[in-house]
Amino acid sequence: MKSSAFLKTLCSLCLLHSSSAFANYARYYQLVNKAEETFVTTKDKSCYRYYDSAFKEYKLPYLKDAYIAAEIAFYLKDTTKFLHYLGISFRNGLPLSSVRSAPMLRHINQDPVYSKITALYESNKSAFKVDAQARNAIWLLCHESDSLKCETGKKKSNVPASERRQKFLAYESGFREYIYTNYLSKDIFPNERIIGVATDSLNLALLKANNKVDVWALAGIPTESSDEDNNKIDYELLAKYSLSVMIHSKCSFWKYREHLWNAVLNGYMQPKEYAILHVTSTIWNQTNDNPWDDCTIERQGHYYYVMPEETRVAPDFSAETMAQIEKNRAAVYLQKYSVDEQKKQMQQETGIWFFYDFQDRQSG
């Protein structure tokens, strides 16, 4: 498809959904997907035009997209564009410590360009305004949820295991209702635009400010990690504190489906996060011991999007199934499955990292 025809198609796609109070992000997702597809196909600078259009037309892009564009520019040895895209990332909340997220940039702090990066960060960081009150409130809810979850796993306790589990389930149900009342009912989700992305230093600061202990560290699962550890929170580029509680229920997606989709269109939830909720609601947490989980799940006989957790059952990769998967992906503005496969290969070959997806600490 010629570029002009593609851009015309994007314009028409924007009209398929409407949300009066917010910019419609349908075109944004399409442009970023096209940028990635162009790069993995050509491996040259021709992808810039789509990234530049997305970041020009949408003043609040997802920082991971600008960061991936910076990775690509670094790979292409284009320092000017590399710094340009990092500047966009910084203006949208990228912490300086997260510049090293991609394997290919893990030692960028030893490169002569790093002095320019730090100066760029200092001149752009004030553009991002996190809602500190909202972040602290959600972090506290998440911390208490984690505390109760750790309690459910204790082998020695004066409280019966069933009672501990019910207390945890009830708390998480209240947490979800809080997110609905304060955010989803308004067709937004408390993502990076509101609470920023998580980092090790932020978690430590919030623990100290709220006089809390690291419950995961007490349970033997430390949340801190060394600079060279690939599991460093800073490298995930995720607003971790609000999505996990939604994943823990089989009914989050089905109860809030319309609002979640509107949050995607409004730029407050990534299509991948929406799809993850769709998938996990069907595959995970199928017990019926939580009264809040009183929804009806619409099960389907084929794979929705082919995500990691969907491979618990061997998928049918027939031509018909793959065509359906691509159709499912296009409907929610996910990148093509075929392109994602190329991206995975490039990750291994180049150190460019494309996938900054939510990974729950414990998988259901």
CSV table of C-alpha atoms in Angstrom, one decimal:
chain,number,residue,atom,x,y,z
A,1,MET,CA,0.0,0.0,0.0
A,2,LYS,CA,1.4,3.4,-0.9
A,3,SER,CA,2.0,5.8,2.0
A,4,SER,CA,-0.6,8.3,0.8
A,5,ALA,CA,-3.2,5.6,0.6
A,6,PHE,CA,-2.2,4.3,4.0
A,7,LEU,CA,-2.6,7.8,5.6
A,8,LYS,CA,-6.0,8.2,4.1
A,9,THR,CA,-7.0,4.9,5.5
A,10,LEU,CA,-5.9,6.0,9.0
A,11,CYS,CA,-8.0,9.1,8.7
A,12,SER,CA,-11.1,7.0,8.0
A,13,LEU,CA,-10.2,4.7,11.0
A,14,CYS,CA,-10.3,7.6,13.3
A,15,LEU,CA,-14.0,8.1,12.6
A,16,LEU,CA,-14.9,4.5,13.6
A,17,HIS,CA,-15.0,5.3,17.3
A,18,SER,CA,-15.7,8.6,19.1
A,19,SER,CA,-15.0,10.0,22.6
A,20,SER,CA,-16.0,13.6,22.9
A,21,ALA,CA,-13.8,14.7,25.8
A,22,PHE,CA,-10.4,13.2,24.6
A,23,ALA,CA,-8.3,12.9,21.5
A,24,ASN,CA,-9.0,9.7,19.7
A,25,TYR,CA,-5.8,7.5,19.7
A,26,ALA,CA,-6.8,5.1,16.9
A,27,ARG,CA,-4.6,6.9,14.4
A,28,TYR,CA,-1.8,7.1,16.9
A,29,TYR,CA,-1.7,3.3,17.3
A,30,GLN,CA,-1.9,2.8,13.6
A,31,LEU,CA,1.0,5.1,13.0
A,32,VAL,CA,3.2,3.5,15.6
A,33,ASN,CA,2.4,0.0,14.3
A,34,LYS,CA,3.2,1.2,10.7
A,35,ALA,CA,6.5,2.7,12.0
A,36,GLU,CA,7.5,-0.6,13.6
A,37,GLU,CA,6.5,-2.7,10.5
A,38,THR,CA,8.4,-0.4,8.2
A,39,PHE,CA,11.6,-0.7,10.3
A,40,VAL,CA,11.6,-4.5,10.7
A,41,THR,CA,11.0,-4.7,6.9
A,42,THR,CA,13.5,-2.0,5.7
A,43,LYS,CA,15.9,-1.6,8.7
A,44,ASP,CA,16.4,2.0,7.6
A,45,LYS,CA,15.2,5.6,8.4
A,46,SER,CA,12.0,5.3,6.5
A,47,CYS,CA,10.2,4.5,9.7
A,48,TYR,CA,10.8,8.0,11.0
A,49,ARG,CA,8.0,9.6,9.1
A,50,TYR,CA,5.4,7.5,10.9
A,51,TYR,CA,6.9,8.1,14.3
A,52,ASP,CA,7.2,11.8,13.6
A,53,SER,CA,3.6,12.0,12.5
A,54,ALA,CA,2.4,10.2,15.7
A,55,PHE,CA,4.5,12.4,18.0
A,56,LYS,CA,3.5,15.6,16.2
A,57,GLU,CA,-0.2,14.9,16.1
A,58,TYR,CA,-0.4,13.5,19.7
A,59,LYS,CA,1.3,15.6,22.3
A,60,LEU,CA,1.0,12.9,24.9
A,61,PRO,CA,2.5,9.7,23.3
A,62,TYR,CA,3.3,6.6,25.2
A,63,LEU,CA,6.9,7.0,26.4
A,64,LYS,CA,7.8,3.5,25.4
A,65,ASP,CA,7.0,4.3,21.7
A,66,ALA,CA,9.3,7.3,21.7
A,67,TYR,CA,11.9,5.2,23.5
A,68,ILE,CA,11.7,2.5,20.9
A,69,ALA,CA,12.1,5.1,18.2
A,70,ALA,CA,15.3,6.3,20.0
A,71,GLU,CA,16.6,2.7,20.1
A,72,ILE,CA,16.1,2.4,16.4
A,73,ALA,CA,17.9,5.7,15.8
A,74,PHE,CA,20.8,4.6,17.9
A,75,TYR,CA,20.9,1.3,16.0
A,76,LEU,CA,21.0,3.4,12.7
A,77,LYS,CA,23.8,5.5,14.2
A,78,ASP,CA,21.7,8.6,14.0
A,79,THR,CA,22.6,10.6,17.1
A,80,THR,CA,20.5,13.6,16.2
A,81,LYS,CA,17.3,11.5,16.0
A,82,PHE,CA,18.4,9.4,18.9
A,83,LEU,CA,18.5,12.5,21.2
A,84,HIS,CA,15.3,13.9,19.6
A,85,TYR,CA,13.3,10.8,20.5
A,86,LEU,CA,14.8,10.6,23.9
A,87,GLY,CA,13.7,14.2,24.5
A,88,ILE,CA,10.1,13.2,23.7
A,89,SER,CA,10.5,10.3,26.1
A,90,PHE,CA,11.7,12.5,28.9
A,91,ARG,CA,8.9,15.0,28.3
A,92,ASN,CA,6.5,12.2,28.8
A,93,GLY,CA,7.9,10.8,32.0
A,94,LEU,CA,10.9,8.6,31.1
A,95,PRO,CA,13.2,8.5,34.2
A,96,LEU,CA,16.9,9.0,33.5
A,97,SER,CA,17.6,5.5,35.0
A,98,SER,CA,15.3,4.0,32.4
A,99,VAL,CA,17.4,5.2,29.5
A,100,ARG,CA,19.4,2.0,29.9
A,101,SER,CA,16.3,-0.2,29.5
A,102,ALA,CA,17.2,-1.8,26.2
A,103,PRO,CA,20.0,-4.3,26.2
A,104,MET,CA,21.8,-2.3,23.4
A,105,LEU,CA,21.7,0.8,25.7
A,106,ARG,CA,22.6,-0.9,29.0
A,107,HIS,CA,26.0,0.7,29.1
A,108,ILE,CA,25.1,4.0,27.4
A,109,ASN,CA,26.2,5.7,30.6
A,110,GLN,CA,29.8,4.9,29.6
A,111,ASP,CA,29.4,6.4,26.1
A,112,PRO,CA,30.5,10.0,25.4
A,113,VAL,CA,26.9,10.9,24.3
A,114,TYR,CA,25.7,10.3,27.9
A,115,SER,CA,26.6,13.8,29.0
A,116,LYS,CA,24.2,15.1,26.3
A,117,ILE,CA,21.5,12.7,27.5
A,118,THR,CA,21.7,13.9,31.1
A,119,ALA,CA,21.6,17.5,29.9
A,120,LEU,CA,18.6,16.6,27.7
A,121,TYR,CA,16.9,15.0,30.7
A,122,GLU,CA,17.4,18.0,32.9
A,123,SER,CA,16.0,20.4,30.3
A,124,ASN,CA,12.9,18.2,29.6
A,125,LYS,CA,11.9,16.5,32.8
A,126,SER,CA,9.8,19.3,34.2
A,127,ALA,CA,7.4,19.0,31.2
A,128,PHE,CA,5.9,15.8,32.7
A,129,LYS,CA,3.5,16.4,35.6
A,130,VAL,CA,2.8,13.3,37.6
A,131,ASP,CA,-0.3,13.3,39.8
A,132,ALA,CA,1.6,12.6,43.0
A,133,GLN,CA,-1.5,12.3,45.1
A,134,ALA,CA,-3.1,9.8,42.8
A,135,ARG,CA,0.1,7.8,42.5
A,136,ASN,CA,0.5,7.6,46.3
A,137,ALA,CA,-3.1,6.5,46.8
A,138,ILE,CA,-2.9,3.8,44.2
A,139,TRP,CA,0.6,2.7,45.4
A,140,LEU,CA,-0.9,2.3,49.0
A,141,LEU,CA,-3.8,0.2,47.7
A,142,CYS,CA,-1.3,-1.9,45.8
A,143,HIS,CA,1.0,-2.3,48.8
A,144,GLU,CA,-1.9,-3.4,51.0
A,145,SER,CA,-3.1,-5.8,48.4
A,146,ASP,CA,0.4,-7.3,48.1
A,147,SER,CA,0.6,-7.6,51.9
A,148,LEU,CA,-2.6,-9.5,52.1
A,149,LYS,CA,-1.6,-11.7,49.1
A,150,CYS,CA,1.7,-12.6,51.0
A,151,GLU,CA,-0.4,-13.5,54.0
A,152,THR,CA,-2.5,-16.0,52.0
A,153,GLY,CA,0.7,-17.9,51.2
A,154,LYS,CA,1.9,-18.3,54.8
A,155,LYS,CA,2.0,-21.8,56.0
A,156,LYS,CA,2.0,-20.8,59.7
A,157,SER,CA,-0.8,-18.5,60.8
A,158,ASN,CA,-3.4,-18.2,63.6
A,159,VAL,CA,-5.9,-17.2,60.9
A,160,PRO,CA,-7.4,-20.0,58.8
A,161,ALA,CA,-6.2,-20.0,55.2
A,162,SER,CA,-9.7,-19.6,53.8
A,163,GLU,CA,-10.3,-16.5,55.9
A,164,ARG,CA,-7.0,-15.0,54.8
A,165,ARG,CA,-7.9,-15.6,51.2
A,166,GLN,CA,-11.4,-14.1,51.5
A,167,LYS,CA,-9.9,-11.0,53.2
A,168,PHE,CA,-7.5,-10.6,50.2
A,169,LEU,CA,-10.2,-11.1,47.7
A,170,ALA,CA,-12.5,-8.6,49.4
A,171,TYR,CA,-9.7,-6.0,49.5
A,172,GLU,CA,-8.9,-6.4,45.8
A,173,SER,CA,-12.6,-6.1,44.9
A,174,GLY,CA,-12.6,-2.8,46.7
A,175,PHE,CA,-9.4,-1.8,44.9
A,176,ARG,CA,-11.1,-2.4,41.6
A,177,GLU,CA,-14.2,-0.5,42.6
A,178,TYR,CA,-11.9,2.4,43.5
A,179,ILE,CA,-10.3,2.4,40.1
A,180,TYR,CA,-13.7,2.2,38.5
A,181,THR,CA,-15.2,5.1,40.5
A,182,ASN,CA,-12.3,7.4,40.2
A,183,TYR,CA,-11.0,6.5,36.7
A,184,LEU,CA,-12.8,4.0,34.5
A,185,SER,CA,-16.2,5.5,35.0
A,186,LYS,CA,-14.7,8.6,33.3
A,187,ASP,CA,-13.2,6.4,30.5
A,188,ILE,CA,-9.6,6.7,31.7
A,189,PHE,CA,-7.2,4.4,33.5
A,190,PRO,CA,-4.5,5.4,36.0
A,191,ASN,CA,-1.6,4.7,33.6
A,192,GLU,CA,1.7,6.4,33.1
A,193,ARG,CA,0.1,9.7,32.1
A,194,ILE,CA,-1.4,10.0,35.6
A,195,ILE,CA,0.9,8.1,37.9
A,196,GLY,CA,4.1,7.8,35.9
A,197,VAL,CA,6.2,4.6,35.4
A,198,ALA,CA,7.6,2.6,38.3
A,199,THR,CA,11.3,2.6,39.3
A,200,ASP,CA,13.3,1.0,42.1
A,201,SER,CA,14.1,4.4,43.6
A,202,LEU,CA,10.4,5.5,43.4
A,203,ASN,CA,9.3,2.3,45.2
A,204,LEU,CA,11.9,2.9,48.0
A,205,ALA,CA,10.8,6.5,48.3
A,206,LEU,CA,7.1,5.6,48.6
A,207,LEU,CA,8.0,2.9,51.2
A,208,LYS,CA,9.8,5.5,53.2
A,209,ALA,CA,7.3,8.2,52.8
A,210,ASN,CA,4.4,5.9,53.9
A,211,ASN,CA,6.4,4.1,56.6
A,212,LYS,CA,5.9,0.8,55.0
A,213,VAL,CA,8.0,-2.3,54.6
A,214,ASP,CA,8.8,-4.2,51.4
A,215,VAL,CA,6.5,-7.2,51.7
A,216,TRP,CA,7.9,-8.9,48.7
A,217,ALA,CA,11.4,-8.7,50.1
A,218,LEU,CA,10.1,-10.2,53.4
A,219,ALA,CA,8.6,-13.0,51.4
A,220,GLY,CA,12.0,-13.6,49.7
A,221,ILE,CA,11.1,-11.9,46.4
A,222,PRO,CA,13.2,-8.7,46.4
A,223,THR,CA,11.9,-5.7,44.4
A,224,GLU,CA,15.3,-4.1,44.2
A,225,SER,CA,18.0,-5.2,41.8
A,226,SER,CA,21.4,-4.2,40.7
A,227,ASP,CA,22.1,-2.0,37.7
A,228,GLU,CA,23.1,-4.9,35.6
A,229,ASP,CA,20.1,-7.0,36.4
A,230,ASN,CA,17.7,-7.3,33.5
A,231,ASN,CA,14.8,-7.4,36.0
A,232,LYS,CA,15.4,-3.9,37.3
A,233,ILE,CA,12.0,-2.2,37.6
A,234,ASP,CA,13.3,0.9,35.9
A,235,TYR,CA,13.8,-1.1,32.7
A,236,GLU,CA,10.2,-2.2,32.3
A,237,LEU,CA,8.8,1.2,31.4
A,238,LEU,CA,5.5,0.4,33.1
A,239,ALA,CA,3.0,2.0,35.5
A,240,LYS,CA,2.8,-1.2,37.5
A,241,TYR,CA,0.6,-0.3,40.4
A,242,SER,CA,-2.8,-0.2,38.8
A,243,LEU,CA,-3.1,-3.1,36.3
A,244,SER,CA,-2.2,-6.1,38.4
A,245,VAL,CA,-5.4,-5.9,40.5
A,246,MET,CA,-7.4,-6.0,37.3
A,247,ILE,CA,-5.6,-9.1,36.1
A,248,HIS,CA,-6.3,-10.9,39.4
A,249,SER,CA,-10.0,-11.1,38.6
A,250,LYS,CA,-11.7,-13.1,35.9
A,251,CYS,CA,-14.4,-10.4,35.7
A,252,SER,CA,-12.5,-7.1,35.4
A,253,PHE,CA,-12.5,-7.2,31.6
A,254,TRP,CA,-16.1,-8.3,31.3
A,255,LYS,CA,-17.5,-5.9,33.8
A,256,TYR,CA,-15.6,-2.9,32.5
A,257,ARG,CA,-15.1,-3.8,28.9
A,258,GLU,CA,-16.7,-0.7,27.4
A,259,HIS,CA,-14.8,1.7,29.7
A,260,LEU,CA,-11.5,-0.2,29.2
A,261,TRP,CA,-11.9,0.2,25.4
A,262,ASN,CA,-12.8,3.9,25.8
A,263,ALA,CA,-9.6,4.2,27.9
A,264,VAL,CA,-7.6,2.7,25.0
A,265,LEU,CA,-9.2,5.2,22.5
A,266,ASN,CA,-8.5,8.0,24.9
A,267,GLY,CA,-4.9,7.2,25.3
A,268,TYR,CA,-5.1,6.0,28.9
A,269,MET,CA,-4.5,2.2,28.3
A,270,GLN,CA,-2.3,0.6,25.7
A,271,PRO,CA,-4.0,-1.9,23.3
A,272,LYS,CA,-1.7,-4.6,24.6
A,273,GLU,CA,-2.9,-4.1,28.2
A,274,TYR,CA,-6.5,-4.3,27.0
A,275,ALA,CA,-5.7,-7.5,25.1
A,276,ILE,CA,-3.9,-8.9,28.2
A,277,LEU,CA,-7.0,-8.3,30.3
A,278,HIS,CA,-9.2,-10.0,27.7
A,279,VAL,CA,-6.9,-13.1,27.6
A,280,THR,CA,-6.3,-13.5,31.3
A,281,SER,CA,-9.9,-13.1,32.2
A,282,THR,CA,-10.6,-16.3,30.2
A,283,ILE,CA,-7.5,-18.3,31.1
A,284,TRP,CA,-6.6,-17.3,34.6
A,285,ASN,CA,-8.4,-17.1,37.9
A,286,GLN,CA,-11.2,-19.5,37.1
A,287,THR,CA,-12.1,-20.3,40.7
A,288,ASN,CA,-15.5,-19.1,41.9
A,289,ASP,CA,-14.6,-18.2,45.5
A,290,ASN,CA,-14.8,-14.4,45.0
A,291,PRO,CA,-18.4,-13.0,45.2
A,292,TRP,CA,-17.2,-10.1,43.0
A,293,ASP,CA,-16.5,-12.4,40.1
A,294,ASP,CA,-20.2,-12.8,39.1
A,295,CYS,CA,-19.8,-12.2,35.4
A,296,THR,CA,-20.4,-14.3,32.3
A,297,ILE,CA,-17.3,-15.0,30.3
A,298,GLU,CA,-17.6,-15.1,26.5
A,299,ARG,CA,-15.4,-18.0,25.7
A,300,GLN,CA,-14.1,-18.4,22.2
A,301,GLY,CA,-12.8,-21.5,20.4
A,302,HIS,CA,-9.8,-19.8,18.8
A,303,TYR,CA,-6.8,-17.8,20.0
A,304,TYR,CA,-7.5,-14.1,20.5
A,305,TYR,CA,-4.2,-12.5,19.9
A,306,VAL,CA,-1.5,-15.3,20.6
A,307,MET,CA,0.2,-13.9,23.8
A,308,PRO,CA,2.6,-15.8,26.0
A,309,GLU,CA,-0.1,-17.0,28.4
A,310,GLU,CA,-2.2,-18.3,25.6
A,311,THR,CA,0.5,-20.9,24.8
A,312,ARG,CA,-0.4,-22.9,27.9
A,313,VAL,CA,-2.5,-24.9,25.4
A,314,ALA,CA,-0.8,-25.7,22.1
A,315,PRO,CA,-2.2,-23.3,19.6
A,316,ASP,CA,-3.5,-24.3,16.2
A,317,PHE,CA,-1.5,-22.3,13.7
A,318,SER,CA,-3.6,-23.2,10.7
A,319,ALA,CA,-4.0,-20.5,8.0
A,320,GLU,CA,-7.6,-20.0,9.0
A,321,THR,CA,-6.7,-19.5,12.7
A,322,MET,CA,-3.8,-17.2,11.9
A,323,ALA,CA,-6.1,-15.1,9.7
A,324,GLN,CA,-8.5,-14.8,12.6
A,325,ILE,CA,-5.7,-13.8,15.0
A,326,GLU,CA,-4.6,-11.0,12.7
A,327,LYS,CA,-8.2,-9.9,12.5
A,328,ASN,CA,-8.6,-9.9,16.3
A,329,ARG,CA,-5.4,-7.9,16.6
A,330,ALA,CA,-6.4,-5.3,14.0
A,331,ALA,CA,-9.7,-4.8,15.8
A,332,VAL,CA,-7.9,-3.6,18.9
A,333,TYR,CA,-5.0,-1.8,17.2
A,334,LEU,CA,-2.4,-4.4,18.2
A,335,GLN,CA,0.6,-4.9,16.0
A,336,LYS,CA,0.4,-7.7,13.4
A,337,TYR,CA,1.4,-11.1,14.8
A,338,SER,CA,3.8,-11.5,11.8
A,339,VAL,CA,5.5,-8.2,12.6
A,340,ASP,CA,5.8,-9.1,16.3
A,341,GLU,CA,7.6,-12.3,15.3
A,342,GLN,CA,10.1,-10.2,13.3
A,343,LYS,CA,10.5,-7.9,16.2
A,344,LYS,CA,11.3,-10.9,18.5
A,345,GLN,CA,14.0,-12.0,16.1
A,346,MET,CA,15.5,-8.5,15.8
A,347,GLN,CA,15.6,-8.3,19.6
A,348,GLN,CA,17.9,-11.3,19.7
A,349,GLU,CA,20.0,-10.1,16.8
A,350,THR,CA,20.4,-6.4,17.6
A,351,GLY,CA,19.6,-5.7,21.3
A,352,ILE,CA,16.8,-3.4,20.3
A,353,TRP,CA,14.0,-4.1,22.7
A,354,PHE,CA,10.4,-3.7,21.4
A,355,PHE,CA,8.3,-5.4,24.1
A,356,TYR,CA,7.6,-3.5,27.3
A,357,ASP,CA,4.6,-5.4,28.4
A,358,PHE,CA,3.0,-6.0,31.8
A,359,GLN,CA,4.3,-9.1,33.5
A,360,ASP,CA,2.6,-9.9,36.7
A,361,ARG,CA,4.9,-11.0,39.5
A,362,GLN,CA,2.9,-14.2,39.9
A,363,SER,CA,0.9,-15.7,37.1
A,364,GLY,CA,-2.5,-16.4,38.7
